Tab-separated table of C-alpha atoms and ligand atoms in Angstrom:
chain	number	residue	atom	x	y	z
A	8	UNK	CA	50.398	92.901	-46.122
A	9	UNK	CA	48.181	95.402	-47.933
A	10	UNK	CA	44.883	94.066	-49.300
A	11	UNK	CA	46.298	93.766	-52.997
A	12	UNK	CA	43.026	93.589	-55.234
A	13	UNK	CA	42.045	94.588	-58.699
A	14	UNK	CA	38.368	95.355	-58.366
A	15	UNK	CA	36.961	93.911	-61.759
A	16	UNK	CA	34.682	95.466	-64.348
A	17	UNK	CA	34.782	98.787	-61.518
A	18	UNK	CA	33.230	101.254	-64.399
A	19	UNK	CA	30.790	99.313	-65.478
A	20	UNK	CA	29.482	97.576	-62.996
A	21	UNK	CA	29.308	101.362	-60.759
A	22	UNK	CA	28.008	103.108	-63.940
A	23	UNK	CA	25.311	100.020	-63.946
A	24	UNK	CA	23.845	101.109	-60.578
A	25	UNK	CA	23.276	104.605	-61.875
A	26	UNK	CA	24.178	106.145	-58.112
A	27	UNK	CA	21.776	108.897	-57.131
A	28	UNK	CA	23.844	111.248	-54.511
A	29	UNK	CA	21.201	110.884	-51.736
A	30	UNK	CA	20.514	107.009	-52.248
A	31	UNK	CA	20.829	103.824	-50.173
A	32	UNK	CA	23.268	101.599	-51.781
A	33	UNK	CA	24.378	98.018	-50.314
A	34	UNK	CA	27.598	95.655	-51.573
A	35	UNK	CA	27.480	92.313	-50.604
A	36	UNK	CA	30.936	91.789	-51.519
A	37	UNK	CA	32.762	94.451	-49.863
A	38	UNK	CA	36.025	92.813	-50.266
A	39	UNK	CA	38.972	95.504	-50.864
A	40	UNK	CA	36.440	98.048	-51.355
A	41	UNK	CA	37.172	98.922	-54.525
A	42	UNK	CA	33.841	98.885	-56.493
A	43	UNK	CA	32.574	100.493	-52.687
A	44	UNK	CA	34.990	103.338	-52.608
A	45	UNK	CA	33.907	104.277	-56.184
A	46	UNK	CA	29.966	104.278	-55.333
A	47	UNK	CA	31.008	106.487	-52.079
A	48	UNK	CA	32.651	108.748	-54.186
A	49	UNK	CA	29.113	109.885	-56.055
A	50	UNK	CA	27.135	109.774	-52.739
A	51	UNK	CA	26.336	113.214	-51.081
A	52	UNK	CA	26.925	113.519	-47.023
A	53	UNK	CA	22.672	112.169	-47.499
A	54	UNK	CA	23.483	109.235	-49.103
A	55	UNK	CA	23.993	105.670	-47.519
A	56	UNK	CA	26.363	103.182	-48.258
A	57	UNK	CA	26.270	99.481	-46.394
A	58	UNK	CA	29.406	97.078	-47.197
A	59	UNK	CA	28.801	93.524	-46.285
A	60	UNK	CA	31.551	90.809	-46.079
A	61	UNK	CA	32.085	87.513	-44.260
A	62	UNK	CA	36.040	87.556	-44.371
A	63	UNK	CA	37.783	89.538	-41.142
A	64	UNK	CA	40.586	90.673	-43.074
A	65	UNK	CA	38.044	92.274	-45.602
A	66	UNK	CA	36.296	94.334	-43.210
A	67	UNK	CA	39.566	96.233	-41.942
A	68	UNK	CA	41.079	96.528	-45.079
A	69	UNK	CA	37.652	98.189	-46.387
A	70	UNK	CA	37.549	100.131	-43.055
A	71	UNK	CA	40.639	101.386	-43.687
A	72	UNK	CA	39.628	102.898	-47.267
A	73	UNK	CA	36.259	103.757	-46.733
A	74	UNK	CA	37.457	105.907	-43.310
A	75	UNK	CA	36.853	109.429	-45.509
A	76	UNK	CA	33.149	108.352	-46.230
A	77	UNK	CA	32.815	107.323	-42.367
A	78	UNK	CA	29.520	109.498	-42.099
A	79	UNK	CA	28.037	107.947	-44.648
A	80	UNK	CA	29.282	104.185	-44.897
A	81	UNK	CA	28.765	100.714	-42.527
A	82	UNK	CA	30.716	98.021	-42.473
A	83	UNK	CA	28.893	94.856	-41.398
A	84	UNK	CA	30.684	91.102	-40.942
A	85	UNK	CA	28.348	89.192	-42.421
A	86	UNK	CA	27.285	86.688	-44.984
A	87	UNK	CA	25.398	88.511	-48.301
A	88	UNK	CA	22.593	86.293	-47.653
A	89	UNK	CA	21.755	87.807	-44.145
A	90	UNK	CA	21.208	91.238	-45.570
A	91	UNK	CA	17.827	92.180	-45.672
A	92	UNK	CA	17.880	90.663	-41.854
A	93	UNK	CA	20.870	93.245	-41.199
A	94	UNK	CA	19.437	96.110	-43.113
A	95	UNK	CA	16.010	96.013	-41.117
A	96	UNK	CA	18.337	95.855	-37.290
A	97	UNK	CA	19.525	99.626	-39.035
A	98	UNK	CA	16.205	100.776	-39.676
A	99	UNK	CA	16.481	100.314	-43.019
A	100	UNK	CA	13.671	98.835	-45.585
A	101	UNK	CA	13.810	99.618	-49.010
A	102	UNK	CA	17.898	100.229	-51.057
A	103	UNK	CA	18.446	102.330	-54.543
A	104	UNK	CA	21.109	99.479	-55.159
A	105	UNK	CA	22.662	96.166	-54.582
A	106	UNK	CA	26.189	95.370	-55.622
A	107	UNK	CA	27.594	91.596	-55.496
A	108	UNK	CA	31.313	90.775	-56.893
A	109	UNK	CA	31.555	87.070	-56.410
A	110	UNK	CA	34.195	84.661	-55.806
A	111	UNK	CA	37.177	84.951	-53.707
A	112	UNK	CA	39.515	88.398	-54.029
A	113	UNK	CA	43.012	88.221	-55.072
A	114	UNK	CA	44.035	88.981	-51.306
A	115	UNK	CA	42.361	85.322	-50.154
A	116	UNK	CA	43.709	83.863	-52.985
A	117	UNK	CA	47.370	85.560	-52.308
A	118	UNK	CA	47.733	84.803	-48.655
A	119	UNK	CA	48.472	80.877	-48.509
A	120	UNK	CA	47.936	80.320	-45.179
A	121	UNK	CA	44.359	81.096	-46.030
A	122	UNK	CA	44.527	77.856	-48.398
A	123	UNK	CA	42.673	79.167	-51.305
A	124	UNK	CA	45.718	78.203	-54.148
A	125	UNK	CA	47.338	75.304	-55.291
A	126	UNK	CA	50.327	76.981	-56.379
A	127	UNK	CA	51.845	77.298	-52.356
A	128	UNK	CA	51.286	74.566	-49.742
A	129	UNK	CA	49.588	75.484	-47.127
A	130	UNK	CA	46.927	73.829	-44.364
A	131	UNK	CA	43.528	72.800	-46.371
A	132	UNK	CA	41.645	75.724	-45.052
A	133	UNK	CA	39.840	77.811	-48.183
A	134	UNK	CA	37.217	79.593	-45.563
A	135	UNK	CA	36.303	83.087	-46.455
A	136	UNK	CA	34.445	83.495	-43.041
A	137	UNK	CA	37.132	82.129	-40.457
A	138	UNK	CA	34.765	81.914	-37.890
A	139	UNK	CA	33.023	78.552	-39.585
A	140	UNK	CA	34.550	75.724	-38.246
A	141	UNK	CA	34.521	73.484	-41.559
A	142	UNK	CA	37.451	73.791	-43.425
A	143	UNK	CA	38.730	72.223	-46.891
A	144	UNK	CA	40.174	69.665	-44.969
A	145	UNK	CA	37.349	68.081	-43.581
A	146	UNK	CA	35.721	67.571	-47.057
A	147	UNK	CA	38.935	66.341	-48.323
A	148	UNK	CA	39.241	63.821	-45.818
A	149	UNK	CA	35.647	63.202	-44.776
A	150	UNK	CA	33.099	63.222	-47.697
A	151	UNK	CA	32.347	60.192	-49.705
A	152	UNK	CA	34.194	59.071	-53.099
A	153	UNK	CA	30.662	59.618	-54.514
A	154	UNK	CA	29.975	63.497	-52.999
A	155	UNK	CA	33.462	64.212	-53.964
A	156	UNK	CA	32.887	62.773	-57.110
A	157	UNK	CA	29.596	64.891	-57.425
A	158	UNK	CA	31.410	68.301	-56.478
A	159	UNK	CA	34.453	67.799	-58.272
A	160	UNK	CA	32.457	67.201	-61.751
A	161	UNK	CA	29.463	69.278	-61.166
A	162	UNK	CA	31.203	72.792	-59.420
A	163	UNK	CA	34.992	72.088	-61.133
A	164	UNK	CA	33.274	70.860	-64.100
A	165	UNK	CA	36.293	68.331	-64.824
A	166	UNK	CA	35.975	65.364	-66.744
A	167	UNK	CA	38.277	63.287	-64.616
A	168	UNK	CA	36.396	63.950	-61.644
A	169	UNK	CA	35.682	60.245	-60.861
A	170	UNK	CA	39.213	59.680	-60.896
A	171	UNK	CA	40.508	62.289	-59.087
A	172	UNK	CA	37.518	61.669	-56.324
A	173	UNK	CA	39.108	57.801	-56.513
A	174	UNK	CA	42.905	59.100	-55.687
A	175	UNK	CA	41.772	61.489	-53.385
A	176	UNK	CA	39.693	58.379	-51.527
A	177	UNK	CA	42.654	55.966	-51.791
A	178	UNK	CA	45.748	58.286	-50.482
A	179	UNK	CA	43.324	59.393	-47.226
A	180	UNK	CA	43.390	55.186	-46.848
A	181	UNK	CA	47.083	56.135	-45.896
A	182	UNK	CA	47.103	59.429	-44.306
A	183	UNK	CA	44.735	62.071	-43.592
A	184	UNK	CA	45.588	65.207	-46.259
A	185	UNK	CA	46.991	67.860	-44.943
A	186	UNK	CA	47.814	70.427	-47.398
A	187	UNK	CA	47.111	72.531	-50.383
A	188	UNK	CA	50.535	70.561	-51.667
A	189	UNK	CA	49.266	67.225	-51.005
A	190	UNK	CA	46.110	67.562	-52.922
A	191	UNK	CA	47.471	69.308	-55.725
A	192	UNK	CA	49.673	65.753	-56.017
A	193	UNK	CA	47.263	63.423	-55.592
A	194	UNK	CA	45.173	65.145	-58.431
A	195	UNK	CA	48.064	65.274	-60.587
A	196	UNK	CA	48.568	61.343	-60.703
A	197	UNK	CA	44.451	61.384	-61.273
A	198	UNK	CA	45.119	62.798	-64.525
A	199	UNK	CA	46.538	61.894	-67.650
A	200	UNK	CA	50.023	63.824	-68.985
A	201	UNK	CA	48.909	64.840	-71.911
A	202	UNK	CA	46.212	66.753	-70.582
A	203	UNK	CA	48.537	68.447	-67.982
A	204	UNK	CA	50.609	69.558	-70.561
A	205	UNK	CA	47.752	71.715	-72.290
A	206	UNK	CA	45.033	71.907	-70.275
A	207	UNK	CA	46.000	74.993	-67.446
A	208	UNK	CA	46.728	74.043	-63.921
A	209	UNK	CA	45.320	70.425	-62.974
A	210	UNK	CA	44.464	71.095	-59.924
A	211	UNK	CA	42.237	74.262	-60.418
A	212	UNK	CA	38.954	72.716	-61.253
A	213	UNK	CA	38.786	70.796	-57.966
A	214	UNK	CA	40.381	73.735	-55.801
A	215	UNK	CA	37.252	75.497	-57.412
A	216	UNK	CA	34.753	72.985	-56.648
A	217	UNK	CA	35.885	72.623	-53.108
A	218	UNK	CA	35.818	76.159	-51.927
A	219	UNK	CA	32.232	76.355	-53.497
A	220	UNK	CA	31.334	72.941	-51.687
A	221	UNK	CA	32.952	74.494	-48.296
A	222	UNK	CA	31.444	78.230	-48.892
A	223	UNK	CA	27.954	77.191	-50.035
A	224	UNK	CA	28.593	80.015	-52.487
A	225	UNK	CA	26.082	78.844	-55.364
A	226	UNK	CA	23.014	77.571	-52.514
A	227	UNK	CA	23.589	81.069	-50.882
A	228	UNK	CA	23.686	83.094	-54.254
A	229	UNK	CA	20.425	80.843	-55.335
A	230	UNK	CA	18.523	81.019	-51.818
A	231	UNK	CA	19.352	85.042	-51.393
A	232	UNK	CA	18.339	86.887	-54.979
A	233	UNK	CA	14.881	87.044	-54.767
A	234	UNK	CA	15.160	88.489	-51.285
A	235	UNK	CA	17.770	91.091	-52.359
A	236	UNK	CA	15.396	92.223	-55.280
A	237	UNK	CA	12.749	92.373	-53.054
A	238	UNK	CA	14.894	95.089	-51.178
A	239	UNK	CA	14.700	97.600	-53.953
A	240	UNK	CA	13.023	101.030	-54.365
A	241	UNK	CA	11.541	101.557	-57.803
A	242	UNK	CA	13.994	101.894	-60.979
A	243	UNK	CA	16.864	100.058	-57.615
A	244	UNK	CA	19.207	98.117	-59.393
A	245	UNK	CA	21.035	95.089	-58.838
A	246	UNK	CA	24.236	94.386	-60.737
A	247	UNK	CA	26.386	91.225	-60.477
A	248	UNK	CA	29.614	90.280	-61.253
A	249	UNK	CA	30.624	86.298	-61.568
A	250	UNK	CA	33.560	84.448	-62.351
A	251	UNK	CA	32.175	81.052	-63.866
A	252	UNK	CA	29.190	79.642	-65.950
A	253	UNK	CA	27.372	78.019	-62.915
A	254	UNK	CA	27.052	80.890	-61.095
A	255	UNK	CA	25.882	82.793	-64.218
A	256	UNK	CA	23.540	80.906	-65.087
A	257	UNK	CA	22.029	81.265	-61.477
A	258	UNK	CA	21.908	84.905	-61.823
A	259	UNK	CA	20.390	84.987	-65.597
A	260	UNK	CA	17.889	82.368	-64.665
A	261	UNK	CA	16.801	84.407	-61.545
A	262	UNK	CA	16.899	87.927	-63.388
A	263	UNK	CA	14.659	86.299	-66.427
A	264	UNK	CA	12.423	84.741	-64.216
A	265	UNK	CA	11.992	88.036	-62.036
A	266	UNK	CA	10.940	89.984	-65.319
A	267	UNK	CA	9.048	86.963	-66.630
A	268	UNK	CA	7.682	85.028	-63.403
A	269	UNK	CA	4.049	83.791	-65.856
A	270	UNK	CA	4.096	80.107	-65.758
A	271	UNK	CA	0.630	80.088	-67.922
A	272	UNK	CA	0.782	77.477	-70.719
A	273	UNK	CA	1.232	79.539	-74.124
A	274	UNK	CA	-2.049	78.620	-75.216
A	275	UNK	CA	-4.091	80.595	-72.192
A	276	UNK	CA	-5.248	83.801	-73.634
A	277	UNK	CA	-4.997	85.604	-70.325
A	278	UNK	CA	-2.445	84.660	-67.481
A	279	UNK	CA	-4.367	82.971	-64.519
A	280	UNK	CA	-0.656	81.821	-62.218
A	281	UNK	CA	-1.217	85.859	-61.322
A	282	UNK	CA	2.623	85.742	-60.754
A	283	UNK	CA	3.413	89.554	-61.480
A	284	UNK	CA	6.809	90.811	-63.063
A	285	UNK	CA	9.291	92.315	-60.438
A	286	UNK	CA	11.317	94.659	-62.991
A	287	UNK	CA	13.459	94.128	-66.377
A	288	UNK	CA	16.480	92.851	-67.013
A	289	UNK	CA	18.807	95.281	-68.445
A	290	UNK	CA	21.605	93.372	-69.720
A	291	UNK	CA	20.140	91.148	-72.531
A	292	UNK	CA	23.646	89.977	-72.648
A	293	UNK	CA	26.224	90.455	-70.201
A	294	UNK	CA	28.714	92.945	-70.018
A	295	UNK	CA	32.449	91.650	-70.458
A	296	UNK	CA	35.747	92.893	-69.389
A	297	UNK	CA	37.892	94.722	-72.225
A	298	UNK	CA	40.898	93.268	-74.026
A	299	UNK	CA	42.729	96.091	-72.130
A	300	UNK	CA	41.264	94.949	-68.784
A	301	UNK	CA	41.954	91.342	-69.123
A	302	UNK	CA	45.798	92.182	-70.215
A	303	UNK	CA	46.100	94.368	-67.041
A	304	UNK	CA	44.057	91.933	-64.672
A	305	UNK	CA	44.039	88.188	-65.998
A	306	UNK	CA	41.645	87.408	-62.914
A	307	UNK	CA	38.894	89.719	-64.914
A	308	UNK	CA	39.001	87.033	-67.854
A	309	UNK	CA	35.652	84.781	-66.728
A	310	UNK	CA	34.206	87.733	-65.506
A	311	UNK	CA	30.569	88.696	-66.723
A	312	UNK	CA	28.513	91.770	-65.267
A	313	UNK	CA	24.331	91.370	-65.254
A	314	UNK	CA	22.018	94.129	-64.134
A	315	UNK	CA	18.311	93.875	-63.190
A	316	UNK	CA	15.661	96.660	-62.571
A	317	UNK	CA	13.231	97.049	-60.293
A	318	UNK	CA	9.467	98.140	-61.362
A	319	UNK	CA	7.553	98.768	-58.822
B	450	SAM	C1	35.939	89.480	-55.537
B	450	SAM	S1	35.990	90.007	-53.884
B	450	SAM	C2	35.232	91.598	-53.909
B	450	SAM	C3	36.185	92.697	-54.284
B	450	SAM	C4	35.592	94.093	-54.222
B	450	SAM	N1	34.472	94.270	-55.096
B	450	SAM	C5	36.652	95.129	-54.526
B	450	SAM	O1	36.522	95.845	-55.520
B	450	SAM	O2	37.618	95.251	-53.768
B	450	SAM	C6	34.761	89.042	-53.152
B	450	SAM	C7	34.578	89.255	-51.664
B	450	SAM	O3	33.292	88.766	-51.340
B	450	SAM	C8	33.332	88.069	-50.132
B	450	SAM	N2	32.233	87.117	-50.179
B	450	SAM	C9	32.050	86.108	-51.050
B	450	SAM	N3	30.882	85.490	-50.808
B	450	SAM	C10	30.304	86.141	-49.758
B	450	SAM	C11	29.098	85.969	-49.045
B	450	SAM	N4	28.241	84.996	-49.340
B	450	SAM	N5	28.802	86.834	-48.055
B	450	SAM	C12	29.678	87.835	-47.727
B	450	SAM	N6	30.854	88.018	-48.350
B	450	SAM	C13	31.168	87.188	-49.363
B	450	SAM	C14	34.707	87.458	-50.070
B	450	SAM	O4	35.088	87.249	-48.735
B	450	SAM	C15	35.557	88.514	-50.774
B	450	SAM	O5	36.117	89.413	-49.848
């Protein structure tokens, strides 16, 4: 199957980087490529362009569209958080921009045997780098009611966490769960009708929390900004897309306390932490999908687009 994926805020978040042709530019969501492909379009035969992504089926599909920029483009199978690691192995110190489009694409989340939706059964899987060997299923089956309970209300942010964590607990008593099917089930009898009946698919919020739990995706995105804005030249940018509030708030925490590091009381006349400001942010508020976009592309909806400068 072709890699079917709507890249998300592409304009803005490209325009955001502010390309120069002969510049080092890095994504550390490669994904389809689409955002990439658009970035490679504005570099000159000079330029550089590094595509990171954890998932196999990412890399060939971006391999595939990125073949015309071959002279200027690699593709490296890795986890975002390794970059500044794989950047120095190709010589490579300082970038003019950083990229990151987070979540899952639409191609994981399409492909059921990868395990990523509720709405086909499937094996428990939900890995975006198939080389780990911890799947959904072993959190499913193996954490405690009380860490289930913790990711399903803190990353899925659903108030009948406790109960699902419960039903989850009680039907592994029986039989270890298998599928994408047999969780979406179990959740459903964990909450109440009425709320099924208006409150979107029941089983999303836990699918979410899950594939966060299993991908470490809001530890990695935490642990890995200040090393990727570390990476940029003067006036570099780094521009971020995310899907919900928690990872949000990681980035505008981490971009406000980049341009404002001072921990000084308010009272000191002069700052004495000597913690010195890395840059600006540039979005004071974060750029949103269109009406238009979110008609043609409902997976754009959540999305929100942050940018941060570097001053050196
Ligand atoms: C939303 S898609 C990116 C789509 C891409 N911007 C496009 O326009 O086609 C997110 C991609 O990031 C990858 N990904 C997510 N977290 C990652 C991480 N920590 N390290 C490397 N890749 C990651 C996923 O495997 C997925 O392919």
């Amino acid at each position: 199957m072709e890699f079917q994926h709507k890249s998300v805020l592409l304009r803005e978040a490209v325009e955001s980087l502010k390309v120069k042709p002969d510049g080092v530019y890095v994504d550390g969501t490669l994904g389809g490529a689409g955002h990439a492909e658009l970035v490679c379009s504005q570099l000159s035969a000079k330029g550089r362009f590094i595509g990171i992504d954890q998932d196999q089926d990412a890399i060939i599909a971006a391999s595939e569209r990125l073949e015309k920029y071959q002279d200027r483009v690699t593709i490296i199978r890795s986890n975002y958080c390794y970059m500044a690691k794989k950047l120095k192995e190709l010589g490579i110190s300082r970038v003019n921009g950083i990229l990151l489009d987070l979540g899952v694409s639409s191609y994981q989340l399409d492909h059921a045997e990868r395990g990523f939706t509720y709405r086909v059964d499937a094996p428990l899987d939900m890995r975006m780098d198939q080389r780990q060997e911890k799947t959904a299923g072993d959190i499913v089956n193996q954490y405690e009611e009380q860490e289930l309970y913790r990711i399903i209300r803190d990353y899925g942010e659903d108030r009948f966490a406790k109960n699902i964590a419960k039903h989850i607990v009680k039907a592994r008593e029986q039989k270890p769960i298998e599928t994408t099917g047999e969780l979406t089930e179990i959740i459903r009898h964990a909450i109440p009708m009425k709320i099924q009946a208006t409150g979107g698919h029941p089983a999303k919020r836990t699918f979410q929390a899950i594939r966060i739990e299993l991908n470490r995706e809001l530890e990695v995105l935490r642990d890995s900004l200040d090393d990727m804005i570390d990476l940029l030249d003067d006036k570099g940018r780094i521009s971020i897309i995310t899907f919900h509030s928690l990872e949000d708030r990681i980035v505008k925490t981490s971009f406000k306390t980049n341009q404002d590091p001072c921990i000084c009381p308010s009272n000191f006349p002069v700052c004495v932490c000597n913690r010195k400001s890395k840059g600006k942010v540039i979005t004071r508020k974060p750029v949103l999908p269109s009406e238009k976009e979110i008609e043609e592309n409902p997976r754009a909806k959540s999305a929100k687009l942050r940018v941060f400068e570097r001053i050196r």
